[in-house]
Amino acid sequence: MNIVLFGPPGVGKGTQGEKIAAAHGMRHLAMGDILRAAVRDETAAGRDAKTYMDAGKLVPDAVVVAMIEDKIVADAGTGFLLDGFPRNVAQAEALAAMLHKHDLIIDRTIFMDAPEENLLKRLSGRLICRACGFGFHRQYSPPLKSGCCDRCSGELYQREDDREDVIANRLHVYREQTAPLLDYYQHQEGFFKLDAGGEMNVVYAALQTIVES
Ligand code: AMP
């Protein structure tokens, strides 16, 4: 099965996407994680992407489209869950062309949404493990030991772009560029809207129902 998850920053695409992909044996392809790995490895694409990411802006389409196509092709046999790609209509059109070229389809396109107040609280309290990328939240899902990942004991840090000024910019970019994806996808077959404003387990149960429908 192949799935697209989209929605505003902080809505829980990463957390829920990772969990549902693992439960269904799909690869979780998180565009932000792929970009952060490229930045860390100082690849040419990573160097191009860094300034945009630090400012909360979208990395140019040509860069992300090329990166994701490689991953999609590599995971075509297993099934994949796209999280954070596409993020604008041009990327959605590039995805459609790429799927057509490789004879693939998307089975579910799921729009996750939550009130802006929840997004702000989730983003500003978020902590990420530097070693394994697992996410925590200072209030909602704190690690057992402060500053230390429960899974691998790696160091927890706050993402540069989870600072308040950058968060405001990311939400602006979302409204301007990503929200129009709703019009693009909502009349297509396999589209679902998921209310992601509630507690993590409740949202996960609703997501399971959609994936298994
Ligand atoms: P995320 O981890 O999904 O919040 O993404 C972090 C940052 O990576 C975003 O603020 C963008 O700068 C960049 N990014 C992630 N996905 C995309 C995409 N599909 N297109 C362009 N930039 C992206």
mmCIF file of C-alpha atoms in Angstrom, residues 12-179:
data_model
loop_
_atom_site.group_PDB
_atom_site.id
_atom_site.type_symbol
_atom_site.label_atom_id
_atom_site.label_comp_id
_atom_site.label_asym_id
_atom_site.label_seq_id
_atom_site.Cartn_x
_atom_site.Cartn_y
_atom_site.Cartn_z
ATOM 1 C CA GLY A 12 1.736 14.806 13.922
ATOM 2 C CA LYS A 13 2.579 13.516 10.442
ATOM 3 C CA GLY A 14 5.983 12.281 11.608
ATOM 4 C CA THR A 15 4.824 10.571 14.809
ATOM 5 C CA GLN A 16 1.687 9.003 13.356
ATOM 6 C CA GLY A 17 3.311 8.282 9.996
ATOM 7 C CA GLU A 18 6.170 6.349 11.533
ATOM 8 C CA LYS A 19 3.814 4.284 13.679
ATOM 9 C CA ILE A 20 1.324 3.419 10.941
ATOM 10 C CA ALA A 21 4.066 2.641 8.411
ATOM 11 C CA ALA A 22 5.722 0.225 10.867
ATOM 12 C CA ALA A 23 2.368 -1.441 11.620
ATOM 13 C CA HIS A 24 1.727 -2.077 7.922
ATOM 14 C CA GLY A 25 5.255 -2.900 6.769
ATOM 15 C CA MET A 26 5.570 0.277 4.667
ATOM 16 C CA ARG A 27 8.659 2.466 4.411
ATOM 17 C CA HIS A 28 8.176 5.849 6.115
ATOM 18 C CA LEU A 29 9.556 8.431 3.672
ATOM 19 C CA ALA A 30 9.687 11.702 5.607
ATOM 20 C CA MET A 31 10.941 14.474 3.339
ATOM 21 C CA GLY A 32 12.155 16.577 6.282
ATOM 22 C CA ASP A 33 14.196 13.634 7.652
ATOM 23 C CA ILE A 34 15.669 12.922 4.216
ATOM 24 C CA LEU A 35 16.676 16.594 3.901
ATOM 25 C CA ARG A 36 18.120 16.752 7.432
ATOM 26 C CA ALA A 37 20.220 13.640 6.679
ATOM 27 C CA ALA A 38 21.524 15.320 3.503
ATOM 28 C CA VAL A 39 22.393 18.466 5.496
ATOM 29 C CA ARG A 40 24.175 16.380 8.132
ATOM 30 C CA ASP A 41 26.104 14.430 5.468
ATOM 31 C CA GLU A 42 26.976 17.715 3.706
ATOM 32 C CA THR A 43 25.889 16.445 0.288
ATOM 33 C CA ALA A 44 25.454 18.982 -2.536
ATOM 34 C CA ALA A 45 21.643 18.815 -2.144
ATOM 35 C CA GLY A 46 22.015 19.210 1.631
ATOM 36 C CA ARG A 47 24.103 22.344 1.220
ATOM 37 C CA ASP A 48 21.463 23.773 -1.166
ATOM 38 C CA ALA A 49 18.649 22.915 1.247
ATOM 39 C CA LYS A 50 20.066 24.191 4.544
ATOM 40 C CA THR A 51 19.447 27.925 4.164
ATOM 41 C CA TYR A 52 15.835 27.358 3.147
ATOM 42 C CA MET A 53 15.216 24.964 6.017
ATOM 43 C CA ASP A 54 16.765 27.214 8.659
ATOM 44 C CA ALA A 55 14.466 30.034 7.497
ATOM 45 C CA GLY A 56 11.358 27.785 7.484
ATOM 46 C CA LYS A 57 10.995 28.129 3.698
ATOM 47 C CA LEU A 58 10.388 25.355 1.177
ATOM 48 C CA VAL A 59 13.473 23.873 -0.462
ATOM 49 C CA PRO A 60 13.252 24.317 -4.280
ATOM 50 C CA ASP A 61 10.998 21.749 -5.981
ATOM 51 C CA ALA A 62 13.719 20.397 -8.294
ATOM 52 C CA VAL A 63 15.887 19.440 -5.291
ATOM 53 C CA VAL A 64 13.163 17.608 -3.330
ATOM 54 C CA VAL A 65 11.548 15.952 -6.365
ATOM 55 C CA ALA A 66 14.861 14.371 -7.421
ATOM 56 C CA MET A 67 15.555 13.178 -3.865
ATOM 57 C CA ILE A 68 12.144 11.594 -3.333
ATOM 58 C CA GLU A 69 11.996 9.868 -6.724
ATOM 59 C CA ASP A 70 15.039 7.754 -5.833
ATOM 60 C CA LYS A 71 13.434 6.669 -2.552
ATOM 61 C CA ILE A 72 10.039 5.932 -4.097
ATOM 62 C CA VAL A 73 11.574 3.729 -6.757
ATOM 63 C CA ALA A 74 13.703 1.923 -4.148
ATOM 64 C CA ASP A 75 10.620 1.218 -1.991
ATOM 65 C CA ALA A 76 8.096 0.519 -4.738
ATOM 66 C CA GLY A 77 7.960 -3.203 -3.907
ATOM 67 C CA THR A 78 7.408 -2.744 -0.163
ATOM 68 C CA GLY A 79 4.945 0.129 -0.152
ATOM 69 C CA PHE A 80 5.681 3.608 1.179
ATOM 70 C CA LEU A 81 4.145 6.368 3.244
ATOM 71 C CA LEU A 82 5.041 9.876 2.082
ATOM 72 C CA ASP A 83 5.193 12.407 4.918
ATOM 73 C CA GLY A 84 5.907 16.019 3.989
ATOM 74 C CA PHE A 85 5.941 15.453 0.239
ATOM 75 C CA PRO A 86 4.235 16.883 -1.741
ATOM 76 C CA ARG A 87 4.112 20.292 -0.085
ATOM 77 C CA ASN A 88 2.746 22.352 -2.965
ATOM 78 C CA VAL A 89 0.709 21.778 -6.114
ATOM 79 C CA ALA A 90 3.776 21.695 -8.406
ATOM 80 C CA GLN A 91 5.217 18.865 -6.279
ATOM 81 C CA ALA A 92 1.871 17.021 -6.362
ATOM 82 C CA GLU A 93 1.925 17.232 -10.163
ATOM 83 C CA ALA A 94 5.538 16.009 -10.228
ATOM 84 C CA LEU A 95 4.517 13.119 -7.955
ATOM 85 C CA ALA A 96 1.624 12.167 -10.248
ATOM 86 C CA ALA A 97 3.979 12.132 -13.260
ATOM 87 C CA MET A 98 6.582 10.106 -11.358
ATOM 88 C CA LEU A 99 3.979 7.518 -10.240
ATOM 89 C CA HIS A 100 2.688 7.216 -13.787
ATOM 90 C CA LYS A 101 6.236 6.730 -15.084
ATOM 91 C CA HIS A 102 6.929 3.905 -12.607
ATOM 92 C CA ASP A 103 3.445 2.364 -12.880
ATOM 93 C CA LEU A 104 2.573 3.053 -9.233
ATOM 94 C CA ILE A 105 -0.548 4.383 -7.504
ATOM 95 C CA ILE A 106 -1.362 6.105 -4.210
ATOM 96 C CA ASP A 107 -4.047 4.153 -2.319
ATOM 97 C CA ARG A 108 -4.866 6.770 0.356
ATOM 98 C CA THR A 109 -4.241 10.514 0.509
ATOM 99 C CA ILE A 110 -4.823 11.642 4.079
ATOM 100 C CA PHE A 111 -5.136 15.276 5.126
ATOM 101 C CA MET A 112 -4.399 15.732 8.843
ATOM 102 C CA ASP A 113 -5.570 18.947 10.433
ATOM 103 C CA ALA A 114 -5.625 20.527 13.912
ATOM 104 C CA PRO A 115 -6.298 24.006 15.334
ATOM 105 C CA GLU A 116 -3.316 26.382 15.054
ATOM 106 C CA GLU A 117 -3.144 26.682 18.849
ATOM 107 C CA ASN A 118 -2.365 22.922 19.100
ATOM 108 C CA LEU A 119 0.243 23.152 16.332
ATOM 109 C CA LEU A 120 2.097 25.947 18.139
ATOM 110 C CA LYS A 121 2.156 24.041 21.425
ATOM 111 C CA ARG A 122 3.308 20.825 19.752
ATOM 112 C CA LEU A 123 6.093 22.465 17.745
ATOM 113 C CA SER A 124 7.502 24.668 20.470
ATOM 114 C CA GLY A 125 7.762 21.767 22.973
ATOM 115 C CA ARG A 126 9.170 19.239 20.537
ATOM 116 C CA LEU A 127 12.476 17.441 21.229
ATOM 117 C CA ILE A 128 14.224 15.150 18.742
ATOM 118 C CA CYS A 129 16.872 12.500 19.282
ATOM 119 C CA ARG A 130 20.075 13.427 17.481
ATOM 120 C CA ALA A 131 20.993 9.757 17.017
ATOM 121 C CA CYS A 132 17.764 7.978 15.953
ATOM 122 C CA GLY A 133 15.419 10.882 15.120
ATOM 123 C CA PHE A 134 12.676 9.740 17.530
ATOM 124 C CA GLY A 135 10.447 12.581 18.728
ATOM 125 C CA PHE A 136 9.430 13.594 22.269
ATOM 126 C CA HIS A 137 7.517 16.530 23.722
ATOM 127 C CA ARG A 138 8.443 18.415 26.883
ATOM 128 C CA GLN A 139 4.848 18.210 28.187
ATOM 129 C CA TYR A 140 2.909 15.588 26.229
ATOM 130 C CA SER A 141 5.468 12.787 25.878
ATOM 131 C CA PRO A 142 8.564 13.627 27.925
ATOM 132 C CA PRO A 143 11.560 11.276 27.929
ATOM 133 C CA LEU A 144 12.075 9.162 31.055
ATOM 134 C CA LYS A 145 15.422 10.863 31.645
ATOM 135 C CA SER A 146 15.718 14.554 30.795
ATOM 136 C CA GLY A 147 17.704 15.238 27.586
ATOM 137 C CA CYS A 148 18.150 11.550 26.820
ATOM 138 C CA CYS A 149 16.323 9.341 24.258
ATOM 139 C CA ASP A 150 14.315 6.434 25.764
ATOM 140 C CA ARG A 151 15.018 4.289 22.710
ATOM 141 C CA CYS A 152 18.751 4.682 22.139
ATOM 142 C CA SER A 153 20.039 7.042 24.908
ATOM 143 C CA GLY A 154 20.964 9.600 22.210
ATOM 144 C CA GLU A 155 21.025 13.331 22.990
ATOM 145 C CA LEU A 156 17.717 15.216 22.601
ATOM 146 C CA TYR A 157 17.706 18.627 20.943
ATOM 147 C CA GLN A 158 15.280 21.287 19.775
ATOM 148 C CA ARG A 159 15.210 21.688 15.983
ATOM 149 C CA GLU A 160 16.521 25.077 14.738
ATOM 150 C CA ASP A 161 13.238 25.565 12.872
ATOM 151 C CA ASP A 162 11.133 24.850 15.996
ATOM 152 C CA ARG A 163 12.078 28.298 17.368
ATOM 153 C CA GLU A 164 9.090 30.601 17.666
ATOM 154 C CA ASP A 165 10.081 33.053 14.896
ATOM 155 C CA VAL A 166 10.723 30.227 12.402
ATOM 156 C CA ILE A 167 7.515 28.410 13.405
ATOM 157 C CA ALA A 168 5.511 31.511 12.449
ATOM 158 C CA ASN A 169 7.186 31.500 9.041
ATOM 159 C CA ARG A 170 6.557 27.780 8.516
ATOM 160 C CA LEU A 171 2.860 28.225 9.279
ATOM 161 C CA HIS A 172 2.712 31.135 6.833
ATOM 162 C CA VAL A 173 4.399 29.020 4.129
ATOM 163 C CA TYR A 174 1.925 26.216 4.905
ATOM 164 C CA ARG A 175 -1.097 28.490 4.449
ATOM 165 C CA GLU A 176 0.252 29.993 1.232
ATOM 166 C CA GLN A 177 1.745 26.942 -0.478
ATOM 167 C CA THR A 178 0.664 23.658 1.110
ATOM 168 C CA ALA A 179 -2.984 24.338 2.053
#
